[in-house]
Coordinates of C-alpha atoms in Angstrom, one line a residue:
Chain N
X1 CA 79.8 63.8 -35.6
X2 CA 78.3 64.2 -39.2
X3 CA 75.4 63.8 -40.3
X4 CA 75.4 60.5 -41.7
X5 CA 77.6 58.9 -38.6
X6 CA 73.9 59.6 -37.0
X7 CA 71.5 58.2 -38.6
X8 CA 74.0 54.9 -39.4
X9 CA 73.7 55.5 -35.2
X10 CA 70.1 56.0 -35.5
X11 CA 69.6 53.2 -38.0
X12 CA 71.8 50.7 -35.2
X13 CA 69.6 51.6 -32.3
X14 CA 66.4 51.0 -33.7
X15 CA 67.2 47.6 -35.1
X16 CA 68.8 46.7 -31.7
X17 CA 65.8 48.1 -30.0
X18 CA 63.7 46.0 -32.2
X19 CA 65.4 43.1 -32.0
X20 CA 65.3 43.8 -28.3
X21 CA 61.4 43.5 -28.7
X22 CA 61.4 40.4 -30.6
X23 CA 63.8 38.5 -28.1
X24 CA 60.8 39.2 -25.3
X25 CA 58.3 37.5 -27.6
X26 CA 59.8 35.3 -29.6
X27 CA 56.9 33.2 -30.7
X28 CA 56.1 36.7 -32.3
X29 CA 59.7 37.0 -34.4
X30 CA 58.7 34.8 -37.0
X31 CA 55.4 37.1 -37.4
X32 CA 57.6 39.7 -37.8
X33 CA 60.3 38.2 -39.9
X34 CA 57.6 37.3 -42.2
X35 CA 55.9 40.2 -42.0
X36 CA 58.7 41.5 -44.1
X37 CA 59.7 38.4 -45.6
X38 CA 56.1 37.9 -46.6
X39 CA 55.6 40.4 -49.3
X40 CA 59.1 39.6 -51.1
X41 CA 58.7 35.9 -51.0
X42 CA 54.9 37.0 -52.9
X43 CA 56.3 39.4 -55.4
X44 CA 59.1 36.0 -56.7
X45 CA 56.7 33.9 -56.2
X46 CA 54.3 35.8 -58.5
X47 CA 56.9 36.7 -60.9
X48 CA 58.0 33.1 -60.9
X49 CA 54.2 32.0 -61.8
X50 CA 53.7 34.6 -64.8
X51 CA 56.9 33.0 -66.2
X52 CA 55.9 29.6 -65.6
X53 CA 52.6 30.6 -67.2
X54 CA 54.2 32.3 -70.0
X55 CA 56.6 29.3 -70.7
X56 CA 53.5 26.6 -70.2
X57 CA 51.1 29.2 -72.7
X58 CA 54.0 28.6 -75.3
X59 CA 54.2 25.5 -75.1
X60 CA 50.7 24.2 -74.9
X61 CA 50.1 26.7 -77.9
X62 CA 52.9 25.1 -80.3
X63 CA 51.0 21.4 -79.3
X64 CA 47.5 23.1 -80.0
X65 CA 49.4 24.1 -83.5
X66 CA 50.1 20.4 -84.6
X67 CA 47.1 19.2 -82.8
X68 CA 45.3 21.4 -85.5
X69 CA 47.0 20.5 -88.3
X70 CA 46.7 17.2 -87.3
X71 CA 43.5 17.9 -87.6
X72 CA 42.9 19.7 -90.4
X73 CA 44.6 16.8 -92.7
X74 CA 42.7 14.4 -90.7
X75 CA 39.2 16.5 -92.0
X76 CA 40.3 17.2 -95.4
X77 CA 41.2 13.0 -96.0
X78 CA 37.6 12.6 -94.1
X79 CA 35.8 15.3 -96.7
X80 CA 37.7 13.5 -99.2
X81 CA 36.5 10.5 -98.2
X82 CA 33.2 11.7 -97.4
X83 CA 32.7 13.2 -101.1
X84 CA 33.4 9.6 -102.8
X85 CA 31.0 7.7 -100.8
X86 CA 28.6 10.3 -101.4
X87 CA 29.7 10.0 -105.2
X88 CA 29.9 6.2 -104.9
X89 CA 25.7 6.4 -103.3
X90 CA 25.1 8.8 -106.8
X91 CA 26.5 6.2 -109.0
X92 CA 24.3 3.5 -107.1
X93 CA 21.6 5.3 -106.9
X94 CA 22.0 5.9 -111.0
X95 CA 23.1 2.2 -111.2
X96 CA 20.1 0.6 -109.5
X97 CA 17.5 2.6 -111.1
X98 CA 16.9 1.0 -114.4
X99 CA 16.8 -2.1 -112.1
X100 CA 13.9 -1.4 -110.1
X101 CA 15.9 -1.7 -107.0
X102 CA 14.4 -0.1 -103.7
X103 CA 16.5 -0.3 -100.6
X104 CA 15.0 -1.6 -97.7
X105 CA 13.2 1.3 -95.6
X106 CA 14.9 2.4 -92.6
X107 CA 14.3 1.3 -89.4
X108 CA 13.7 3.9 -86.3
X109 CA 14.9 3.1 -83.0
X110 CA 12.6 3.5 -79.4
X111 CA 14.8 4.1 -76.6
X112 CA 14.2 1.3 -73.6
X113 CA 15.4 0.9 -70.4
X114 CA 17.4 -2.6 -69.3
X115 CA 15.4 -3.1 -66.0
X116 CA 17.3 -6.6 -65.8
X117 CA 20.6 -8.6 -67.2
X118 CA 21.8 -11.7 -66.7
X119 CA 24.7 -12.2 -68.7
X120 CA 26.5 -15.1 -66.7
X121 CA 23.6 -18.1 -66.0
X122 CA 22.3 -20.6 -68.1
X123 CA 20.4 -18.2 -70.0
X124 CA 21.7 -15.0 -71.0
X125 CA 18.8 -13.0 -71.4
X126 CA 17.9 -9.2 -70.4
X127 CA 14.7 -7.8 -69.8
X128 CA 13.7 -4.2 -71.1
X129 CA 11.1 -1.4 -70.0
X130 CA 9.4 -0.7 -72.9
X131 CA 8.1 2.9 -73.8
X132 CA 4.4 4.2 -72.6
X133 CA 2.5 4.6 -75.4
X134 CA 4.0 1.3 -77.6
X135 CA 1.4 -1.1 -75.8
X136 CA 0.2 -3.1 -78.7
X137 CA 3.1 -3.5 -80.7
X138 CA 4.4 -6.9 -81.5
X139 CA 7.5 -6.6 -80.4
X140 CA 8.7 -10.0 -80.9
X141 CA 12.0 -10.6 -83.3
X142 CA 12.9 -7.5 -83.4
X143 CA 16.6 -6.4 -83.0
X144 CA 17.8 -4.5 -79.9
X145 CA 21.1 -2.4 -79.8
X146 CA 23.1 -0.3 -78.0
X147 CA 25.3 2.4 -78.9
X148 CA 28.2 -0.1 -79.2
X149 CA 26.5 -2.8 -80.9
X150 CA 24.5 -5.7 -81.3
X151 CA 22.8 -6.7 -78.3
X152 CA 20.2 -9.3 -79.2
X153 CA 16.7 -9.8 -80.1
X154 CA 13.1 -9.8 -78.4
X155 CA 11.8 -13.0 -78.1
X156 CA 8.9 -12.6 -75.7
X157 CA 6.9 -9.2 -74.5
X158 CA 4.4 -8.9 -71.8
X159 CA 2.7 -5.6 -71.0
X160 CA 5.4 -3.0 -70.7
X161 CA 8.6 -5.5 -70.4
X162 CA 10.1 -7.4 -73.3
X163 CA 12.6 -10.2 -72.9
X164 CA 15.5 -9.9 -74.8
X165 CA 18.2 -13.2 -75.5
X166 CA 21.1 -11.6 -75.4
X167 CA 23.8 -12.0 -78.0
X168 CA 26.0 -14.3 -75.7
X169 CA 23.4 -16.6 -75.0
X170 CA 24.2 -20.0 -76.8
X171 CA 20.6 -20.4 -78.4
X172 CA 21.7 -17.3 -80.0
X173 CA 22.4 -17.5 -84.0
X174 CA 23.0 -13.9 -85.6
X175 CA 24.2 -13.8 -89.4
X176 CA 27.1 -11.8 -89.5
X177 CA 30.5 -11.2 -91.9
X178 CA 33.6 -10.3 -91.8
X179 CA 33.8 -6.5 -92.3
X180 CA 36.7 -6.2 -94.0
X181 CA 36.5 -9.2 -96.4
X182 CA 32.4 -9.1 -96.2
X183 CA 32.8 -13.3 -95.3
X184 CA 29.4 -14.3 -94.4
X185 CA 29.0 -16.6 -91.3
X186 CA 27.3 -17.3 -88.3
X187 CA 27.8 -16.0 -84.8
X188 CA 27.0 -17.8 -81.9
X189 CA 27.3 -17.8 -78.0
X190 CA 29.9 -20.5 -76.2
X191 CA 30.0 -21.3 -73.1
X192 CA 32.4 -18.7 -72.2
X193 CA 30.0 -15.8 -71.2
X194 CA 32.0 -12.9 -72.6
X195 CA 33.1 -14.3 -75.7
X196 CA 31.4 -15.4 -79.3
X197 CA 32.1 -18.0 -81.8
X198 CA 32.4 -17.1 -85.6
X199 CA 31.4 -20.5 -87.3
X200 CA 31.0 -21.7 -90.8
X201 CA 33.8 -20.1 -92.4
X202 CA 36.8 -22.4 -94.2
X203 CA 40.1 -22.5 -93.6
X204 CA 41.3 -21.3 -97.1
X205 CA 38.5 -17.8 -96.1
X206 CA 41.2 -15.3 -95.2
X207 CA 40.5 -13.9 -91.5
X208 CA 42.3 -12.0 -89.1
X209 CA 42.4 -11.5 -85.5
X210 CA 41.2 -7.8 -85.2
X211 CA 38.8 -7.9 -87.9
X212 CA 35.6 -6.2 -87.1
X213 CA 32.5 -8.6 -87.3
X214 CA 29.0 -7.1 -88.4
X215 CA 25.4 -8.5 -88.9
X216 CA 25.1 -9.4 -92.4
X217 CA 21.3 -9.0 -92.4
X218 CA 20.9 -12.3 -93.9
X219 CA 19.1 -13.7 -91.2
X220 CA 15.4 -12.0 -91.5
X221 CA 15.9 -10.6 -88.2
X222 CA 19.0 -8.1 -87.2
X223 CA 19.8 -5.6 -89.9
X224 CA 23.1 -5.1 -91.8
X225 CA 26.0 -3.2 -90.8
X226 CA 25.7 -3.5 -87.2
X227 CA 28.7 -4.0 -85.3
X228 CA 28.8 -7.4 -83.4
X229 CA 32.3 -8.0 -81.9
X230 CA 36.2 -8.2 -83.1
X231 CA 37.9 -11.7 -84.1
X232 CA 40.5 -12.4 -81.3
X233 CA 41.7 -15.5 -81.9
X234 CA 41.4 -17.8 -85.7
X235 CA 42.3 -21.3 -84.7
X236 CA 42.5 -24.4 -87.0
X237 CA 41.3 -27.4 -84.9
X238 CA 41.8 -30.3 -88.1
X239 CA 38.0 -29.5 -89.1
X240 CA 37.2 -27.8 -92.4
X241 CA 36.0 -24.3 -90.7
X242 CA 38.1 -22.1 -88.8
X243 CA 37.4 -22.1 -84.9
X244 CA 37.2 -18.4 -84.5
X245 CA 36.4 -16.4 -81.1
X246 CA 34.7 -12.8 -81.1
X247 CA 34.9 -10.5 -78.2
X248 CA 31.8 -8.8 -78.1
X249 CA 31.9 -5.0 -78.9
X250 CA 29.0 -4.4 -76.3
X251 CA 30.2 -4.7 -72.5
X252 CA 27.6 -6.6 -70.7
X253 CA 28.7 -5.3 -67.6
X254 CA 27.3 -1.8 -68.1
X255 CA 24.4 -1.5 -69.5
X256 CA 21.7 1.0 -69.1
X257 CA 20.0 1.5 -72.2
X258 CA 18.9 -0.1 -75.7
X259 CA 17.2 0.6 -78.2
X260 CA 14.6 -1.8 -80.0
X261 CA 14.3 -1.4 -83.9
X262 CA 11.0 -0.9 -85.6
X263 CA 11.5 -3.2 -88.2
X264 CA 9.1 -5.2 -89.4
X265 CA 10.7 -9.2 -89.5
X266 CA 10.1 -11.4 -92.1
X267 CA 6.9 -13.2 -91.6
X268 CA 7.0 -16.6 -89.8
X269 CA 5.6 -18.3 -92.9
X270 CA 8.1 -17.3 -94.9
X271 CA 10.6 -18.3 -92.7
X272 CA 9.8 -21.4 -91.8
X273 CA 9.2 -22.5 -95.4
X274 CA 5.2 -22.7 -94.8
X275 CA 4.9 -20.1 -97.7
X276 CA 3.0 -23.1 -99.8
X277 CA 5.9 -23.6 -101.8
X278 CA 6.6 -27.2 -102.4
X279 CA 9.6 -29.1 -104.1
Chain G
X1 CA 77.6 69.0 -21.4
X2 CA 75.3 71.3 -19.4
X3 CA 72.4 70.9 -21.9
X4 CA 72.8 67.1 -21.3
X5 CA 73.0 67.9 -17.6
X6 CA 69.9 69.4 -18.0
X7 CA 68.1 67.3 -20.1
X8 CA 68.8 64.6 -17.6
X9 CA 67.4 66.3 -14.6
X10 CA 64.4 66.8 -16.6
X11 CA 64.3 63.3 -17.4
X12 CA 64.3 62.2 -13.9
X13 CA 61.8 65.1 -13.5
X14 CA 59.6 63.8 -15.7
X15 CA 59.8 60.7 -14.3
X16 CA 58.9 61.2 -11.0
X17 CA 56.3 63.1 -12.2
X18 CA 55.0 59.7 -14.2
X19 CA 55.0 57.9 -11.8
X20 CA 53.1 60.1 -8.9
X21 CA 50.6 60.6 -11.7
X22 CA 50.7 56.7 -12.7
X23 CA 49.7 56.0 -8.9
X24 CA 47.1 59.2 -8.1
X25 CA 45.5 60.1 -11.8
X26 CA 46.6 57.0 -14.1
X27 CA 44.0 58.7 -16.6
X28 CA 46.2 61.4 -16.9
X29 CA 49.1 59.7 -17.3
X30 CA 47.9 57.8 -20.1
X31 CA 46.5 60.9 -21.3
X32 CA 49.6 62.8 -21.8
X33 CA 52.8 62.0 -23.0
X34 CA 55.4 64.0 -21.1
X35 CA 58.2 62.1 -22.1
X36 CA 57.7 62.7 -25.9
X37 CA 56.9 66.1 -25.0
X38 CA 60.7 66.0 -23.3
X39 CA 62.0 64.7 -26.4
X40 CA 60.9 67.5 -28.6
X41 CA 61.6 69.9 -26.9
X42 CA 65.1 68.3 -26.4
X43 CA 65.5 67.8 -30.2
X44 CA 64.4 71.1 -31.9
X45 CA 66.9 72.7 -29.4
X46 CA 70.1 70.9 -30.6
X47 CA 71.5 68.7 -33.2
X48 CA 70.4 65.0 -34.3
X49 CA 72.9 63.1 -32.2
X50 CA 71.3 65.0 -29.1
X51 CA 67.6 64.3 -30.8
X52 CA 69.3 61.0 -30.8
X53 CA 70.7 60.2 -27.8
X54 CA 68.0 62.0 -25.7
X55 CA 65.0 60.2 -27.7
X56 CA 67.1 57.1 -26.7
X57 CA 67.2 57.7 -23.0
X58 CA 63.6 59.0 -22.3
X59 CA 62.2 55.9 -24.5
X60 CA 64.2 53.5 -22.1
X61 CA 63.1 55.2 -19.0
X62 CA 59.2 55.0 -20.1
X63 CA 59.8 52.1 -21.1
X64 CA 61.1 51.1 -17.5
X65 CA 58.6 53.4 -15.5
X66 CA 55.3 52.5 -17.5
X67 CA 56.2 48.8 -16.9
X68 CA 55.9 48.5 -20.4
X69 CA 58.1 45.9 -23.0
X70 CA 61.9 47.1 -22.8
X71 CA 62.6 48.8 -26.1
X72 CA 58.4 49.7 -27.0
X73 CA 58.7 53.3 -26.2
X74 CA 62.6 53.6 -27.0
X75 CA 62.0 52.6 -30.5
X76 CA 59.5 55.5 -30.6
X77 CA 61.2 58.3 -29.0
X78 CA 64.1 57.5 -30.8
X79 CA 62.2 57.7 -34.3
X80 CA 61.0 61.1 -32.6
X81 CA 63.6 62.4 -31.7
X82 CA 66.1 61.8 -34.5
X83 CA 62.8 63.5 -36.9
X84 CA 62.1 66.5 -34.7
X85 CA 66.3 67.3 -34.5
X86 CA 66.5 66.8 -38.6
X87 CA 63.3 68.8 -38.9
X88 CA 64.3 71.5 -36.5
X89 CA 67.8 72.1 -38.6
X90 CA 65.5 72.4 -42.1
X91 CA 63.2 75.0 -40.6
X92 CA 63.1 78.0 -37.6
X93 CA 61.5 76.6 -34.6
X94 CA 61.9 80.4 -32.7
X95 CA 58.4 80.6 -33.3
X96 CA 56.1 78.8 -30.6
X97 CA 53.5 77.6 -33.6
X98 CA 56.5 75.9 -35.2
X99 CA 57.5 74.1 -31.9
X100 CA 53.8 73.1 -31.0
X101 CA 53.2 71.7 -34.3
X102 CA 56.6 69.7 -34.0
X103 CA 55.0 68.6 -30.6
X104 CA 51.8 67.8 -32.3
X105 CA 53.3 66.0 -34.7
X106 CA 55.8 64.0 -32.5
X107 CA 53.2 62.3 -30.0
X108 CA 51.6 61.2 -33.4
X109 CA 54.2 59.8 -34.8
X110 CA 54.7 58.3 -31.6
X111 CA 51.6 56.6 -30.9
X112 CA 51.3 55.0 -34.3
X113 CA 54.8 53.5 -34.0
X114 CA 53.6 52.2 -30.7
X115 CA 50.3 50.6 -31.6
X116 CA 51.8 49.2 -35.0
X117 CA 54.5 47.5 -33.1
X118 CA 52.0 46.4 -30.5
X119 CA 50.2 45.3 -33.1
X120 CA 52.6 43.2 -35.0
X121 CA 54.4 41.9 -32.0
X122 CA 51.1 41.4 -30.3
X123 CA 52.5 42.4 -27.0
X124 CA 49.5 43.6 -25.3
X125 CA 45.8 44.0 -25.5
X126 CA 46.2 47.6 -26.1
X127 CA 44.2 49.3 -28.9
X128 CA 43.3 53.2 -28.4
X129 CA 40.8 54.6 -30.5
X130 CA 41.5 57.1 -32.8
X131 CA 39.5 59.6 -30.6
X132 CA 41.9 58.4 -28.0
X133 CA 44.9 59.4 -29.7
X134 CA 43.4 63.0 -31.3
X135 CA 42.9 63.9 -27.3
X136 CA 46.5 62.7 -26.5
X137 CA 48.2 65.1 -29.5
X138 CA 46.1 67.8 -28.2
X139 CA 46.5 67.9 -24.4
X140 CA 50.2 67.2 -24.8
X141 CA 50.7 70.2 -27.0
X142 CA 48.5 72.5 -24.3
X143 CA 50.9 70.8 -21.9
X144 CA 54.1 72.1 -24.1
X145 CA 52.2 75.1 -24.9
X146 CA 52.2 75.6 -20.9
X147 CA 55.8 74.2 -20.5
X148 CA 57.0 76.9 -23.7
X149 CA 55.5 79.8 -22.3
X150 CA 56.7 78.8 -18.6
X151 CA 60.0 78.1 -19.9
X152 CA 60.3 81.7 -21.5
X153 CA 58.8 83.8 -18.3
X154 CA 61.7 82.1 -16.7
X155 CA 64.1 83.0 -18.8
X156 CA 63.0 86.6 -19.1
X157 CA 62.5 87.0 -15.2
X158 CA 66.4 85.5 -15.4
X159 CA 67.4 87.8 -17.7
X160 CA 65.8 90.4 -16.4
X161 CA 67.7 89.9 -12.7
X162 CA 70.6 89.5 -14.2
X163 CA 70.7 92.8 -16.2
X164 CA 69.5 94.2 -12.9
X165 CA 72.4 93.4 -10.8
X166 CA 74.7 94.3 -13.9
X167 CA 73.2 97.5 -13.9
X168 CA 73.4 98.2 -10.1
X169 CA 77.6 97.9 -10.2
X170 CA 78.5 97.9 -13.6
X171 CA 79.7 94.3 -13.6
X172 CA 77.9 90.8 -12.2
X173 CA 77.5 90.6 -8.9
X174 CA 80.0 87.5 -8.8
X175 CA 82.7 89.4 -10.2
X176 CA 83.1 92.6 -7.7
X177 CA 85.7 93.7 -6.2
X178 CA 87.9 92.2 -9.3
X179 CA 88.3 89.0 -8.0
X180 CA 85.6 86.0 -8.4
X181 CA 83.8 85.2 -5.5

């Protein structure tokens, strides 16, 4: 018998005499099955994952390439826009100076935490913890804000905790304007706790739902330019003013944190019309 | 056909042996693998189909005297003796070195076939140290070197009376008087 007759022999008899093995524990063939299997199924499946990887690294590279560009015409129209405000400020700045005109100084901000809200009731006030060392400051009028926006204003302080009537409230008045079309009104709370009422503007005043509404600063208490809410809804109800529902831009539901201005309000005399002035 | 008569009385030699040492000195038995030792020898002095065959048997036959899983040994003096006949057709095993190492090497070979496929196929709690196996090659191979140099005393003191009765009448001692007795 040749050569190779014998070990195709050889070959036969020890894979009978291991499957022989197997048959007398067969809760050990699948061991051994995949003790073969095992390293073949590893080497496709690790092939199989450098290609996936491979195809996925292609693809996520060609979306980081538009995301980029994207990006970088999004930062060049923003430094565009950037360099004519900061033109525009020059020209105001060159504009206002044979006038005399001095902005109003600029507020800082004292970080407080809301200890308290009640957002729903009758009144809608919240109560903050005021810093340690800010004991004897006369806190009250003064604007408080979160990062999203308007949130009200002090109206009484005791010790380290100042109550604060929340935007929403309905004894609530803010100045505020339209940002877009810088049409003064006033904002109020209704009786619906998450919404506010834009009042005092005429029907002819051109308003959109979706227009941003901002303090006007026009009211001796809340500076300008902060963000109050977005018109939902402009209604005409037969009345000369539109009827003209904000949804407020700060969520009442989470809040955590304000911040108080330092800005000194107008003084009581003045606004109250007990300056001595008389008509 | 007289090899394999041989081989097989040897076998059942072995065998018997086996088992009287499986029942008196079981150390022993454990201790020394006269089959694989049988195998060898039975490869390095024919062709691969013997190595084969005989590898084969004597596997089976462990495998049924040592009580052990059918096919455990048989897979492992098959490998054995298929290797030691290829081997002993590359290279002269007339020397006795060349035969021990091939003896040395075959219960190696041996016992790590048998504790891998022990070990995958979890058949038994059986797990020899390495210590364990060193002193298994090494008393089988004294045993072949016994069995080698037994085997050749024998075949000289065979020789030797047969030339001697040759001598005596000029032919064999079967063949006088012309006619076969």
């Amino acid at each position: 018998m040749s050569e190779r007759r014998v070990a195709v022999l050889f070959a036969v008899a020890v894979a009978v005499l291991l499957a022989l093995l197997t048959l007398q524990s067969p809760e050990q063939a699948g061991d051994m099955a995949l003790w073969f299997e095992g390293p073949i199924k590893r080497f496709v499946a690790v092939v199989g994952g450098a290609v996936d990887r491979v195809r996925e690294d292609r693809s996520t590279r060609a979306a980081l390439e538009r995301e980029n560009e994207e990006l970088r015409n999004r930062l060049r129209s923003v430094e565009s826009a950037y360099a004519a405000v900061v033109g525009a400020r020059l020209e105001a700045d060159l504009m206002s100076e044979p006038l005399r005109f001095e902005p109003p100084p600029h507020a800082d901000l004292l970080r407080a935490d809301i200890v308290y809200v009640d957002h729903r009731s009758w009144r809608r006030t919240a109560i903050l913890h005021l810093p340690e060392d800010r004991d004897r400051e006369d806190w009250a009028r003064r604007p408080v804000t979160t990062t999203d926006g308007l949130l009200g204003r002090v109206v009484s302080a005791s010790s380290r905790y100042a109550r604060v009537l929340l935007v929403t409230d309905r004894a609530s008045s803010v100045g505020a304007m339209i940002e877009r079309t810088r049409r003064q009104g006033i904002v109020r709370g209704t009786a619906d706790a998450g919404t506010l009422s834009l009042m005092f503007l005429p029907l002819q005043v051109d308003v959109r739902p979706g227009d941003r509404v901002i303090t006007a600063g026009i009211d001796g208490v809340f500076p300008r330019g902060v963000p109050i809410g977005t018109i939902t809804s402009v209604e005409s109800n037969g009345d000369l003013f539109h009827d003209i529902r904000i949804a407020p831009s700060v969520d009442l539901g989470s809040l955590s944190h304000a911040f108080v201005w330092r800005r000194e309000p107008l003084p009581e005399g003045i606004m109250d019309g007990a300056d001595g002035i008389s008509r | 056909m007289a090899s394999a008569g041989r081989f097989v009385g040897a076998l059942a030699a072995v065998a018997l042996v086996e088992m009287l040492l499986g029942g008196l000195l079981p150390e022993v038995a454990e201790t020394v693998g006269l089959f694989v030792l049988l195998v060898v020898l039975n490869s390095v002095r024919g062709d691969s189909l013997r190595g084969l065959a005989g590898g084969l048997a004597a596997g089976l036959v462990q495998d049924v005297v040592t009580s052990s899983v059918l096919g455990l040994h048989g897979v492992a003096c098959c490998v054995v003796g298929y290797g030691a006949a290829r081997v002993s057709q590359r290279i002269l095993t007339t020397q006795r070195v060349v035969t021990l190492a091939l003896i040395a090497t075959g219960v190696l070979v041996h016992q790590v076939i048998v504790i891998g496929l022990i070990a995958i196929l979890e058949i038994a709690l059986f797990n020899p140290s390495a210590i364990a196996v060193l002193l298994r090659v090494v008393l089988t191979t004294a045993v072949g070197l016994v069995v080698l140099w037994v085997t050749d005393q024998m075949r000289g003191w065979m020789e030797k009376r047969t030339k001697g009765r040759t001598l005596e009448t000029g032919r064999p001692r079967w063949f006088r008087g012309g006619r076969l007795r």
